[in-house]
PDB file of C-alpha atoms and ligand atoms in Angstrom:
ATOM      1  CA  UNK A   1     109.105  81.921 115.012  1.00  0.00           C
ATOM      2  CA  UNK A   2     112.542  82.685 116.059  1.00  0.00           C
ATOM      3  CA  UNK A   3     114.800  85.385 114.051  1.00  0.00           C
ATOM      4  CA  UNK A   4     117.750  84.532 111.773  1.00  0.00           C
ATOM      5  CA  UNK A   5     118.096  81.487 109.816  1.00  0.00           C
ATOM      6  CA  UNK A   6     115.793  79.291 111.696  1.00  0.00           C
ATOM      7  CA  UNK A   7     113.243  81.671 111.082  1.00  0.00           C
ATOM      8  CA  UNK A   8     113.905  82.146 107.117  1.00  0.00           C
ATOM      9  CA  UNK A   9     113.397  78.305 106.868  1.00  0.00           C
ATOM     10  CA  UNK A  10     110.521  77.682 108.446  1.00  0.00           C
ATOM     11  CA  UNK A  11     109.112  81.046 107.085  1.00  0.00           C
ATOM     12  CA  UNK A  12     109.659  79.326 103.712  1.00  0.00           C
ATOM     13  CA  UNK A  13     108.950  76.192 104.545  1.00  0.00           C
ATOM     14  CA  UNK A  14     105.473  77.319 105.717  1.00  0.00           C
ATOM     15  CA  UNK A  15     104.438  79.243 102.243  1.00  0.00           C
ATOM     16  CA  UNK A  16     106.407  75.822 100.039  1.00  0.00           C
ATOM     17  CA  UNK A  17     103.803  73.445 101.838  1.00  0.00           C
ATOM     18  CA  UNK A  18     101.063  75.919 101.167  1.00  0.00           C
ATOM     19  CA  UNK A  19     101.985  76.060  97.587  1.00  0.00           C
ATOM     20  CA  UNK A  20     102.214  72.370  96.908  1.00  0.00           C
ATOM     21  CA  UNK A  21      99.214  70.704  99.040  1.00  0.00           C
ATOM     22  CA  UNK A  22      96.966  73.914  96.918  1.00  0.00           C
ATOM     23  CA  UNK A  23      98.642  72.809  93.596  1.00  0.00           C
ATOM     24  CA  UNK A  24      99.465  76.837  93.325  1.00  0.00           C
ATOM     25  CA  UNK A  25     102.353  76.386  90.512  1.00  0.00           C
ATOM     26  CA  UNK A  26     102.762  74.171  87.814  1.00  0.00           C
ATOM     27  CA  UNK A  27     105.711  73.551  85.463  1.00  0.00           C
ATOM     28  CA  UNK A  28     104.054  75.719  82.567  1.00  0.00           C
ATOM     29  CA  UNK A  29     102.638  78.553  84.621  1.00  0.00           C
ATOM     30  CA  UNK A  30     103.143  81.946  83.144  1.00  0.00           C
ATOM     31  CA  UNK A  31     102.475  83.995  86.804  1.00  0.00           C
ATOM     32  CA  UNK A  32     102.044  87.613  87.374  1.00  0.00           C
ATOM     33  CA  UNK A  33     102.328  89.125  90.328  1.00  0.00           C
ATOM     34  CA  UNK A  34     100.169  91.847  91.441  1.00  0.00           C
ATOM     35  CA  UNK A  35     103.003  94.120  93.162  1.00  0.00           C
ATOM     36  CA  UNK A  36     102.029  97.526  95.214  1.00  0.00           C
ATOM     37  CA  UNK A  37     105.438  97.737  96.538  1.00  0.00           C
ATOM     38  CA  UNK A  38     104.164  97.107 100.443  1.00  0.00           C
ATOM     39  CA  UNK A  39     105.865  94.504 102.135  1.00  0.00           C
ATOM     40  CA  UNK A  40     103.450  91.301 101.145  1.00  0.00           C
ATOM     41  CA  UNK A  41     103.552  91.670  97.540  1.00  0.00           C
ATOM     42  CA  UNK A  42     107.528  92.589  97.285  1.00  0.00           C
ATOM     43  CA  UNK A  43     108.243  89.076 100.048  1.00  0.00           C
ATOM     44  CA  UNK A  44     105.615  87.482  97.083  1.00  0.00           C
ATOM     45  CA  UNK A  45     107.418  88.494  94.242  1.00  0.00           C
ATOM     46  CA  UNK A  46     110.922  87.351  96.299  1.00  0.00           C
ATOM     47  CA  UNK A  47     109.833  84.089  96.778  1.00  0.00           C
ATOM     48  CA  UNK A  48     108.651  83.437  93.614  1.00  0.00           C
ATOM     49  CA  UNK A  49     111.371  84.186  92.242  1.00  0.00           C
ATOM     50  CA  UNK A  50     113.507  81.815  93.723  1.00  0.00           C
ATOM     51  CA  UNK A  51     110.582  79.053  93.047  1.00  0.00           C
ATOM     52  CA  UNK A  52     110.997  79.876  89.340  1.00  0.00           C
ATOM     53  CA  UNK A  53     114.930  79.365  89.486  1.00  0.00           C
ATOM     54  CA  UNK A  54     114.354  76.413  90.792  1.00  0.00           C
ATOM     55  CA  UNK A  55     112.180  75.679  88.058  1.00  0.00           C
ATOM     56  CA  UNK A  56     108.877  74.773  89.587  1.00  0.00           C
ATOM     57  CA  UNK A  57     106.857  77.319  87.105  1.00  0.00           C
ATOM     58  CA  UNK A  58     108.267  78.791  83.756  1.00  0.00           C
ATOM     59  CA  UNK A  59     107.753  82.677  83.603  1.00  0.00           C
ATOM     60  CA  UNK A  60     107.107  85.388  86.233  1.00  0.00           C
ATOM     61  CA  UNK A  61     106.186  89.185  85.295  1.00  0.00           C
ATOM     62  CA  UNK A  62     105.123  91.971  87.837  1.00  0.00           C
ATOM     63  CA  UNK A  63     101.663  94.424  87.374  1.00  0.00           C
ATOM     64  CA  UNK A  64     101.772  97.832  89.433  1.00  0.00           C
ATOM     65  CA  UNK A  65      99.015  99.647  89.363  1.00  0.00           C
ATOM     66  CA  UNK A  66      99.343 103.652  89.620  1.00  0.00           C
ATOM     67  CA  UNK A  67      96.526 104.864  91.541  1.00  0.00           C
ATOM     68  CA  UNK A  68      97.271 108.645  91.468  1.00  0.00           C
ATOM     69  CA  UNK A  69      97.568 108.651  95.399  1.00  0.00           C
ATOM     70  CA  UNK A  70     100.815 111.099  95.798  1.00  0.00           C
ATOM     71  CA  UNK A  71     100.706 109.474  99.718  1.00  0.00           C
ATOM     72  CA  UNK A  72     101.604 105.931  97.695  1.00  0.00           C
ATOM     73  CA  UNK A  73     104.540 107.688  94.988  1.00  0.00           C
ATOM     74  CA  UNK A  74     107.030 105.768  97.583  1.00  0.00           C
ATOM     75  CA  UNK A  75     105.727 102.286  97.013  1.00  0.00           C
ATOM     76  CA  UNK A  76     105.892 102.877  93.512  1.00  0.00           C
ATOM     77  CA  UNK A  77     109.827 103.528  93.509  1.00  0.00           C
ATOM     78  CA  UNK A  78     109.881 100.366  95.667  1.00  0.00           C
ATOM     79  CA  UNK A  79     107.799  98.410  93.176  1.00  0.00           C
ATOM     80  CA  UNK A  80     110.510  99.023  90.539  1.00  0.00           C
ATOM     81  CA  UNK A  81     113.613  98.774  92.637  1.00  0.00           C
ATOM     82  CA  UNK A  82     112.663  95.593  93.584  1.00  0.00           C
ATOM     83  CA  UNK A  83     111.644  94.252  89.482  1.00  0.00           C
ATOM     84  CA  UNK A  84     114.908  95.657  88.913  1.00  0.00           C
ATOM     85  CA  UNK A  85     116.692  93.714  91.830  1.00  0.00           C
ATOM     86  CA  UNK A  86     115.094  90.335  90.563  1.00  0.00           C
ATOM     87  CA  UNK A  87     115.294  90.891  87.236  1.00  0.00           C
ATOM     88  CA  UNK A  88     111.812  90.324  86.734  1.00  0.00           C
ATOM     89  CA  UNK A  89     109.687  92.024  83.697  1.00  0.00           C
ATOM     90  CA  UNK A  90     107.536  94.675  85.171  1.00  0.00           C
ATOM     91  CA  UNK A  91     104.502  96.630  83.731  1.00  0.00           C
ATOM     92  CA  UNK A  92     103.132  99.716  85.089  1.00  0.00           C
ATOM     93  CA  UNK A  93      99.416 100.562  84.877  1.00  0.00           C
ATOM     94  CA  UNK A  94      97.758 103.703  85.583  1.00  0.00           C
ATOM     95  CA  UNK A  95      94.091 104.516  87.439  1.00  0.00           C
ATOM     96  CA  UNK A  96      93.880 107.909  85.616  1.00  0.00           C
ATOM     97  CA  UNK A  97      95.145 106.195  81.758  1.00  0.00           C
ATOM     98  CA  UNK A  98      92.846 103.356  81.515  1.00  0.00           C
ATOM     99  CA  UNK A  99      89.945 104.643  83.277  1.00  0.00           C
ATOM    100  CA  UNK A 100      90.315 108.568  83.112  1.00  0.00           C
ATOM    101  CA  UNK A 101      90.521 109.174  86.609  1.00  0.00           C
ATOM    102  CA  UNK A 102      92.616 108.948  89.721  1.00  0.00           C
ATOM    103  CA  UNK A 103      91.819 107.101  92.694  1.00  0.00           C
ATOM    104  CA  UNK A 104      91.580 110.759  94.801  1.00  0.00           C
ATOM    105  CA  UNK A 105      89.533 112.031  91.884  1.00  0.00           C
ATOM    106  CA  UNK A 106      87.318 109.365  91.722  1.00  0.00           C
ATOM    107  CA  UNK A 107      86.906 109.438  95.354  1.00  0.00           C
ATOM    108  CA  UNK A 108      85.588 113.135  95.481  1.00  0.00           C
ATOM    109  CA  UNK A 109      83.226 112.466  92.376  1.00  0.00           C
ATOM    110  CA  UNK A 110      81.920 109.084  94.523  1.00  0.00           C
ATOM    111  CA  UNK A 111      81.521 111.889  97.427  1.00  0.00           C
ATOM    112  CA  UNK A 112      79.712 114.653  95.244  1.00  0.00           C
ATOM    113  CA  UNK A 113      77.469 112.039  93.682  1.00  0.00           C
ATOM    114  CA  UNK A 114      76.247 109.943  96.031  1.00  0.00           C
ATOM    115  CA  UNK A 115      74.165 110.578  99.562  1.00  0.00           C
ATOM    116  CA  UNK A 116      77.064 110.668 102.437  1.00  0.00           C
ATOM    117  CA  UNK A 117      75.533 107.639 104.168  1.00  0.00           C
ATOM    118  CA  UNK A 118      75.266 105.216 101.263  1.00  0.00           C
ATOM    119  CA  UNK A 119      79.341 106.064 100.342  1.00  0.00           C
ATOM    120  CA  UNK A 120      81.606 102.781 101.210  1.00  0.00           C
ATOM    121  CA  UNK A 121      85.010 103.489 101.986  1.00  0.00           C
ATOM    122  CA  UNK A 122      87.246 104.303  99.471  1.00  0.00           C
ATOM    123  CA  UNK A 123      89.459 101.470  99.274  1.00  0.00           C
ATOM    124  CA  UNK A 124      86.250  99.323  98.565  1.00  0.00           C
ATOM    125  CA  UNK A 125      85.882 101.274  95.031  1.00  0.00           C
ATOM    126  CA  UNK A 126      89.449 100.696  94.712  1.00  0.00           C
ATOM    127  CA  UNK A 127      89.542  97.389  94.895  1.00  0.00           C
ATOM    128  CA  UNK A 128      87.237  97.299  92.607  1.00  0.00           C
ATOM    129  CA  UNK A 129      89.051  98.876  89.647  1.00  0.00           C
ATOM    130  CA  UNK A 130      92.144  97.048  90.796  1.00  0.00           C
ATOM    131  CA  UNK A 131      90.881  93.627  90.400  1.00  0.00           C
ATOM    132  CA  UNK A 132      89.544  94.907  86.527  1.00  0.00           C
ATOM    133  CA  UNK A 133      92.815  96.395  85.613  1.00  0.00           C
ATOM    134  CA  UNK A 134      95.033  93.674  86.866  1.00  0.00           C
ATOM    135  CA  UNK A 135      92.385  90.786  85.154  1.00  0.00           C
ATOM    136  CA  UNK A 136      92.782  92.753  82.054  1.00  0.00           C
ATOM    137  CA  UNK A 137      96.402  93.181  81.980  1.00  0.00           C
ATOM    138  CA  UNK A 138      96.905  89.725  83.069  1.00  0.00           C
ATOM    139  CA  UNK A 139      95.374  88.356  80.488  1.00  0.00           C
ATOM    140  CA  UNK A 140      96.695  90.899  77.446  1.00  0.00           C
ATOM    141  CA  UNK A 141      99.832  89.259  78.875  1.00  0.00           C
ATOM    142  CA  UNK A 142      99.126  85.718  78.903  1.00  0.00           C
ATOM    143  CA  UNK A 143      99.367  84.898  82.600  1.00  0.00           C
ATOM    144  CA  UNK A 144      98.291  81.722  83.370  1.00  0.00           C
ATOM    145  CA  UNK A 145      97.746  82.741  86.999  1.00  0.00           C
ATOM    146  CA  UNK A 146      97.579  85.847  89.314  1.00  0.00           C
ATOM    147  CA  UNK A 147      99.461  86.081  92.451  1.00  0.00           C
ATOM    148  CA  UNK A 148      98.729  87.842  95.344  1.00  0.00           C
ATOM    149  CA  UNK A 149     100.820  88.952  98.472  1.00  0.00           C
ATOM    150  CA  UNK A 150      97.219  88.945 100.868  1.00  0.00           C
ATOM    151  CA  UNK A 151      98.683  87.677 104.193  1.00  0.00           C
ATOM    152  CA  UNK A 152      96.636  85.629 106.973  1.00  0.00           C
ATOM    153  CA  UNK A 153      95.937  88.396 108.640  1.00  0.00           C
ATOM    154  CA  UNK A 154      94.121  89.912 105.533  1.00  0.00           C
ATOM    155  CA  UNK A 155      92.277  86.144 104.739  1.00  0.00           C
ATOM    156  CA  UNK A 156      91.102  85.777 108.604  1.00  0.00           C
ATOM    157  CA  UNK A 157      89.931  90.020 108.175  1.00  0.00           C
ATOM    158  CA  UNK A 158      88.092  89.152 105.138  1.00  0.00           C
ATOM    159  CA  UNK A 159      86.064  86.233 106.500  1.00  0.00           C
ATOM    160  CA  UNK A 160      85.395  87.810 109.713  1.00  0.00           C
ATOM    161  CA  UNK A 161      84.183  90.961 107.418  1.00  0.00           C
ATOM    162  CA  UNK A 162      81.926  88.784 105.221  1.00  0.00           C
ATOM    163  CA  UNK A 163      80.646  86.542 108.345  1.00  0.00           C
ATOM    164  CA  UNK A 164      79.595  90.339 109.762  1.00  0.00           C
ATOM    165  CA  UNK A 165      77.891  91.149 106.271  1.00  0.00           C
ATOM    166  CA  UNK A 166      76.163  87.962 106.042  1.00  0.00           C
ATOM    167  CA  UNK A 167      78.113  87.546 102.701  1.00  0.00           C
ATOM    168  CA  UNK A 168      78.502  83.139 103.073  1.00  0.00           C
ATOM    169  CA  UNK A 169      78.984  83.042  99.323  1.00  0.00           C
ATOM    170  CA  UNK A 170      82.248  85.042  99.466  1.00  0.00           C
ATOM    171  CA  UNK A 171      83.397  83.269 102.970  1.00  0.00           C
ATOM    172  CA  UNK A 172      82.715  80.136 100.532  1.00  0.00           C
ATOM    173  CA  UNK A 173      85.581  81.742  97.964  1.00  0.00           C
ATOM    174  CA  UNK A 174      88.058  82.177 100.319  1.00  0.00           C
ATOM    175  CA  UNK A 175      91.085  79.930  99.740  1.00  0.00           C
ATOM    176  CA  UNK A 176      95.263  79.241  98.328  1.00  0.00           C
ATOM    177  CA  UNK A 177      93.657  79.444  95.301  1.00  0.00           C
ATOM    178  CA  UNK A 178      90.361  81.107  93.569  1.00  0.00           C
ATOM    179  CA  UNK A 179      89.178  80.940  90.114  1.00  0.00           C
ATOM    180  CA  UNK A 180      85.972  79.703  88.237  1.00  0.00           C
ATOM    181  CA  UNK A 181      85.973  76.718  86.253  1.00  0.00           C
ATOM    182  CA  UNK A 182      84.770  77.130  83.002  1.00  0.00           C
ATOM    183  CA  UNK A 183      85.404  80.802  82.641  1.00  0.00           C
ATOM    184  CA  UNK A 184      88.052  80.812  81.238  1.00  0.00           C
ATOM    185  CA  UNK A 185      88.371  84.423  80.774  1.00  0.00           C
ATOM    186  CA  UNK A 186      89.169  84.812  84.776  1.00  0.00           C
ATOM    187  CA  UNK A 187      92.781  83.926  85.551  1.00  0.00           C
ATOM    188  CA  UNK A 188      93.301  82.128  88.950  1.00  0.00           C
ATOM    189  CA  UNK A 189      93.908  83.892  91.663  1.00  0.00           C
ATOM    190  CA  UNK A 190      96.697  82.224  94.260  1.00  0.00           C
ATOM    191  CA  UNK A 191      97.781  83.735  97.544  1.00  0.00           C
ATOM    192  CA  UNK A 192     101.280  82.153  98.448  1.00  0.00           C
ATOM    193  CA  UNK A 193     101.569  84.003 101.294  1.00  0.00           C
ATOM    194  CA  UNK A 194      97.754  82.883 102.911  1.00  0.00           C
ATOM    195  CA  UNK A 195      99.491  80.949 105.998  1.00  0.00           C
ATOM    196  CA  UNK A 196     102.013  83.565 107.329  1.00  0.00           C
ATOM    197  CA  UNK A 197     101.634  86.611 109.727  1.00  0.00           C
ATOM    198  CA  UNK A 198     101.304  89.865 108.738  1.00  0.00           C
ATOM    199  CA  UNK A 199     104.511  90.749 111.126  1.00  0.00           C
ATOM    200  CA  UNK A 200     106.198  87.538 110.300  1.00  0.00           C
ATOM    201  CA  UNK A 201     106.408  88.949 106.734  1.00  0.00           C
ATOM    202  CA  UNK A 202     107.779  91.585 107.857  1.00  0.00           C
ATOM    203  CA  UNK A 203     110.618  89.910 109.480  1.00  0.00           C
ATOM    204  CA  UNK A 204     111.094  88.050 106.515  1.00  0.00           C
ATOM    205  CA  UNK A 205     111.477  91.200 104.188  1.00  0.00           C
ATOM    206  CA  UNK A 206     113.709  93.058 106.574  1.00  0.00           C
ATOM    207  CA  UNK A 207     115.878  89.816 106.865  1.00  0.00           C
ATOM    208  CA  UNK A 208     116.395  89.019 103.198  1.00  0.00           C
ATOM    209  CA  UNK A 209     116.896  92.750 102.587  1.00  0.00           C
ATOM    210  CA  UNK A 210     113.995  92.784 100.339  1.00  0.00           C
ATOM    211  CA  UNK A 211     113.118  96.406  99.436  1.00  0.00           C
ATOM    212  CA  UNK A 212     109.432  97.280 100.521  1.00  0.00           C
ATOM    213  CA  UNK A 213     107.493 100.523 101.101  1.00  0.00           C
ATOM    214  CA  UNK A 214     106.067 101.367 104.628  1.00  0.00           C
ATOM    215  CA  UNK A 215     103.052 103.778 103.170  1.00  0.00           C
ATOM    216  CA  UNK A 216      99.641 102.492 103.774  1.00  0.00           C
ATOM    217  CA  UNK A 217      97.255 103.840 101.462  1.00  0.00           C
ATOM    218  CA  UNK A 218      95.782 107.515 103.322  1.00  0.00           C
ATOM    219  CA  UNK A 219      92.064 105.739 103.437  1.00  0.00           C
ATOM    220  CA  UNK A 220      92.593 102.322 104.858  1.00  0.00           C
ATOM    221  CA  UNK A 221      91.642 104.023 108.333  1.00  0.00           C
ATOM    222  CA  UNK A 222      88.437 104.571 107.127  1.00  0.00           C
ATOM    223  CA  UNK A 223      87.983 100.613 105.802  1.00  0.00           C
ATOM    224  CA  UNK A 224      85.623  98.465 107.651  1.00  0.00           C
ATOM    225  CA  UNK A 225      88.833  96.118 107.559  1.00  0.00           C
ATOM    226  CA  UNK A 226      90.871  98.742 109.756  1.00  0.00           C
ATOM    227  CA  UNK A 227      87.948  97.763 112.370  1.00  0.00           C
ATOM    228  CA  UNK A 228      88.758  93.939 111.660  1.00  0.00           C
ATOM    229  CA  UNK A 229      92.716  94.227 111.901  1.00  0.00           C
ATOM    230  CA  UNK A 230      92.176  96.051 115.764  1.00  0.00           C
ATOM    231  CA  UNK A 231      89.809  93.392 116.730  1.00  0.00           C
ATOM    232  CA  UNK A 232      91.658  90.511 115.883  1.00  0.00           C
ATOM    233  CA  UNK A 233      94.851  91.948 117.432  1.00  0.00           C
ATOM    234  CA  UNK A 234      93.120  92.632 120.362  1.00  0.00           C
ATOM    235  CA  UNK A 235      92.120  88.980 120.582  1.00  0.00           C
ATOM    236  CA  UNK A 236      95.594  87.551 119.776  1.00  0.00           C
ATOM    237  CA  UNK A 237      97.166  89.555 122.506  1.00  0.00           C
ATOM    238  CA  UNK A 238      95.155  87.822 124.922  1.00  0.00           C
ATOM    239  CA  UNK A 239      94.955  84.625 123.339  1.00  0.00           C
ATOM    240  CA  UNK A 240      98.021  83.830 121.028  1.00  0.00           C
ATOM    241  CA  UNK A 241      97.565  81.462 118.302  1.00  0.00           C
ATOM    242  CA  UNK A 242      93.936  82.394 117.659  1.00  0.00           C
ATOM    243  CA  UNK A 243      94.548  83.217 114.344  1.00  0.00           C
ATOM    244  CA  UNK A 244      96.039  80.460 113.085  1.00  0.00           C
ATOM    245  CA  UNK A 245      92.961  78.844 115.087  1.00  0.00           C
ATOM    246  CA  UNK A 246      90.524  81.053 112.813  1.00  0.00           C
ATOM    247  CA  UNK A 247      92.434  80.768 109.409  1.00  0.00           C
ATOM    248  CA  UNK A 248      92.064  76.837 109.828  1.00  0.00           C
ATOM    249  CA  UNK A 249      88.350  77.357 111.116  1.00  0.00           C
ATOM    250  CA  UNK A 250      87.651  79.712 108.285  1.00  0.00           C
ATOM    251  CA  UNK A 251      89.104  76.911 105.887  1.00  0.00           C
ATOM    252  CA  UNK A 252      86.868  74.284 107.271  1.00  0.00           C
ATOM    253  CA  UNK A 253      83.758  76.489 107.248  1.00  0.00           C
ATOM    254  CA  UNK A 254      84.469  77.619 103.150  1.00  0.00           C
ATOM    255  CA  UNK A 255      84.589  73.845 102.449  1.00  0.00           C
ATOM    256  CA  UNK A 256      81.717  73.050 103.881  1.00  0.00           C
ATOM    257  CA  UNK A 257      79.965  75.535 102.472  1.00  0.00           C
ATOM    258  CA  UNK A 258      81.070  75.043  98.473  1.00  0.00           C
ATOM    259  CA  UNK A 259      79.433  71.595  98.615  1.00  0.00           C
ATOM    260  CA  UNK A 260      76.023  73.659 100.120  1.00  0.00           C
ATOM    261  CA  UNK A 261      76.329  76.464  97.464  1.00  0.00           C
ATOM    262  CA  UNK A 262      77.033  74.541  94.286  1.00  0.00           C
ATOM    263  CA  UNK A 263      73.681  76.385  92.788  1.00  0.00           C
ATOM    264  CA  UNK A 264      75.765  79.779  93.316  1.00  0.00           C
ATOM    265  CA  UNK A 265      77.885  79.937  89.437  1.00  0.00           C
ATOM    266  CA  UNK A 266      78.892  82.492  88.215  1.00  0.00           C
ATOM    267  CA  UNK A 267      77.824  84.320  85.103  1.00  0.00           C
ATOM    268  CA  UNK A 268      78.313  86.650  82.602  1.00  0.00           C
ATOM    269  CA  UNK A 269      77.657  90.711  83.312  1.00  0.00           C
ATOM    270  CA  UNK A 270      74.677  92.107  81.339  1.00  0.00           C
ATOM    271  CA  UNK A 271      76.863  95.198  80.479  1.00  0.00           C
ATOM    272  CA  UNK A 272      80.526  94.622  80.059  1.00  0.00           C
ATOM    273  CA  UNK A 273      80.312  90.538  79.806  1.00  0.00           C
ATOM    274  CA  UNK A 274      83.126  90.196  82.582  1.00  0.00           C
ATOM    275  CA  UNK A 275      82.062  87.270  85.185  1.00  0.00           C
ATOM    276  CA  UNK A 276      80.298  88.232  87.712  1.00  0.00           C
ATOM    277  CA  UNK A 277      78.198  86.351  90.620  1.00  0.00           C
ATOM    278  CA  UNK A 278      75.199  89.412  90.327  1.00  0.00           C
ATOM    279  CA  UNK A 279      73.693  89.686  86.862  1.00  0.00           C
ATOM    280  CA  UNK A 280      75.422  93.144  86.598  1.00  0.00           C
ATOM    281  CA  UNK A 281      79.110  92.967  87.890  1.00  0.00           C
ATOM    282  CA  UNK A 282      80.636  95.811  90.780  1.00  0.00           C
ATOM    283  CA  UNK A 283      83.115  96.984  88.411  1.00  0.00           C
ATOM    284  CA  UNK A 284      79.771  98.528  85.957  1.00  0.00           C
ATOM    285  CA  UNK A 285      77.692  98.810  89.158  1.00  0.00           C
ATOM    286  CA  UNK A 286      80.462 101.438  90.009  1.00  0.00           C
ATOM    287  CA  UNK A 287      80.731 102.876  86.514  1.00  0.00           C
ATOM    288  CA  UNK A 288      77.201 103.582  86.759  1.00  0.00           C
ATOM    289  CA  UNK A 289      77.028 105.182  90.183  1.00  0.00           C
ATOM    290  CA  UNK A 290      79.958 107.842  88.955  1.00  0.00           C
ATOM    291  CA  UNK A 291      77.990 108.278  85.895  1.00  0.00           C
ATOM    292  CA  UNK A 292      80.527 107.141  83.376  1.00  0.00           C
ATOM    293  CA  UNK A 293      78.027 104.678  82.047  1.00  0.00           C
ATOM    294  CA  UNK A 294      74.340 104.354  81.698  1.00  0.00           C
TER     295      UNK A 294
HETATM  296 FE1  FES B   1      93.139 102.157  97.073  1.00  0.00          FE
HETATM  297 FE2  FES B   1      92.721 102.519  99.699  1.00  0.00          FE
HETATM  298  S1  FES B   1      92.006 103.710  98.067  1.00  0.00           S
HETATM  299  S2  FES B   1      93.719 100.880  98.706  1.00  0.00           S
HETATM  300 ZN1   ZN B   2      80.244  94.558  84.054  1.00  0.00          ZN
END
């Protein structure tokens, strides 16, 4: 993509055509965006807006979630300069207030408590108490949909990750748009932002002057992802375009494989009653590992 205008329209002509052949908005959608203040979710958040102006959905809010990292303060302040900016209703959420802890502390009770082999990384915890928070908060606040900033660099990371892992079922997930029918209590997930570059984002935010914070959370180096993100880079150095090439492989291959694993629904956890495709969901399997439940 070339810089300056050319490359604003097709930037947004790219994530409109995404949005409309996945059905991602309609007129009556209440949408919250999940907003860390990096440069994906603030370029969400921007675009979004101008979508609702236009009047293709009716209300947009923002969720941050504080997760007591002092390395991530930064992309907090960014989070609310740019609610403030757009004029767009923003709620604040913290780790330690709703579950007790903070990410770091929670990451040095995962370390004292478990053996040192069997300990993911700690943005894999994370993300688990993220995803509970925001479904929570979404739906105290009505939303009618969740939306994410993940990129295609993070969709073609994820796949690759799962394909590793041997995880089909959540290769089979991947998608615009992710939700459950007929649990209701889960709020559709939609990535706008699926079928743009990590870098072309970038360009995007710097261009429309969107503010954005640079911190990456102090962990991610030790994420299985990191791994993911060098390998693919590697690969689209020497052959450019692959990852378009794998995001519409990785589309092909989920489709395929939701008509194979129709028997896979999803149910209700034993303990806390959230969904859950195990019979006890990740968010109490992790409760129980840091003893906060039995
Ligand atoms: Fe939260 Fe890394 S610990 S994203
Ligand atoms: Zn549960």
């Amino acid at each position: 993509m070339k810089s300056g205008d050319g490359f604003l329209r097709i930037f947004e002509k790219r994530v409109k055509k995404n949005i409309r052949l996945n059905n991602l908005l309609s007129k009556e959608d209440r949408v919250v965006v999940a907003l860390s203040g990096g440069k994906d979710s603030a370029t969400c958040l921007y675009i979004l807006r101008k979508l609702q102006e236009k009047k293709v959905f009716k209300e947009l809010l923002a969720i941050t979630i504080d997760l007591g990292i002092p390395e991530l303060k930064k992309s907090l302040e960014k989070a609310k300069k740019i609610c403030e900016m757009l004029e767009v209703e923003h709620h604040i959420y913290s780790l330690k207030e709703v579950f007790g802890y903070s990410m770091n502390e929670i990451w040095k009770k995962i370390q004292k408590l478990s053996s040192k082999e069997s300990v993911a990384a700690p943005c894999s915890y994370c993300g688990v108490l993220r995803r509970r928070i925001l479904n929570q908060k979404a739906r105290e606040l009505k939303a009618s949909k969740i939306a994410t900033g993940h990129n295609l660099d993070d969709e073609i990371q994820t796949a690759l990750m799962n394909f590793i892992r041997g995880d089909l079922l959540r290769i089979a997930r991947l998608g615009a748009k992710t939700g459950v029918a007929n649990f209701q209590e889960f709020i559709p997930r939609i990535k706008p932002l699926r079928v743009v570059l990590e870098k072309d984002i970038e360009t995007y935010a710097k261009l429309r002057k969107i503010p954005f914070s640079r911190r990456r959370c102090p962990y991610s180096k030790l994420a299985f992802r990191n791994t993911m993100r060098l390998v693919l880079e590697e690969i689209e150095k020497e052959h450019p375009g692959s990852k378009y090439q794998l995001l519409s492989s990785v589309d092909r291959l989920a489709s395929i494989l939701r008509k194979e694993m129709k028997a896979a629904t999803a149910r209700n956890c034993k303990i806390c009653g959230e969904i859950s495709s195990q019979e006890i969901c990740k968010f109490c399997q992790l409760m129980k590992e840091l003893k906060l439940i039995k």
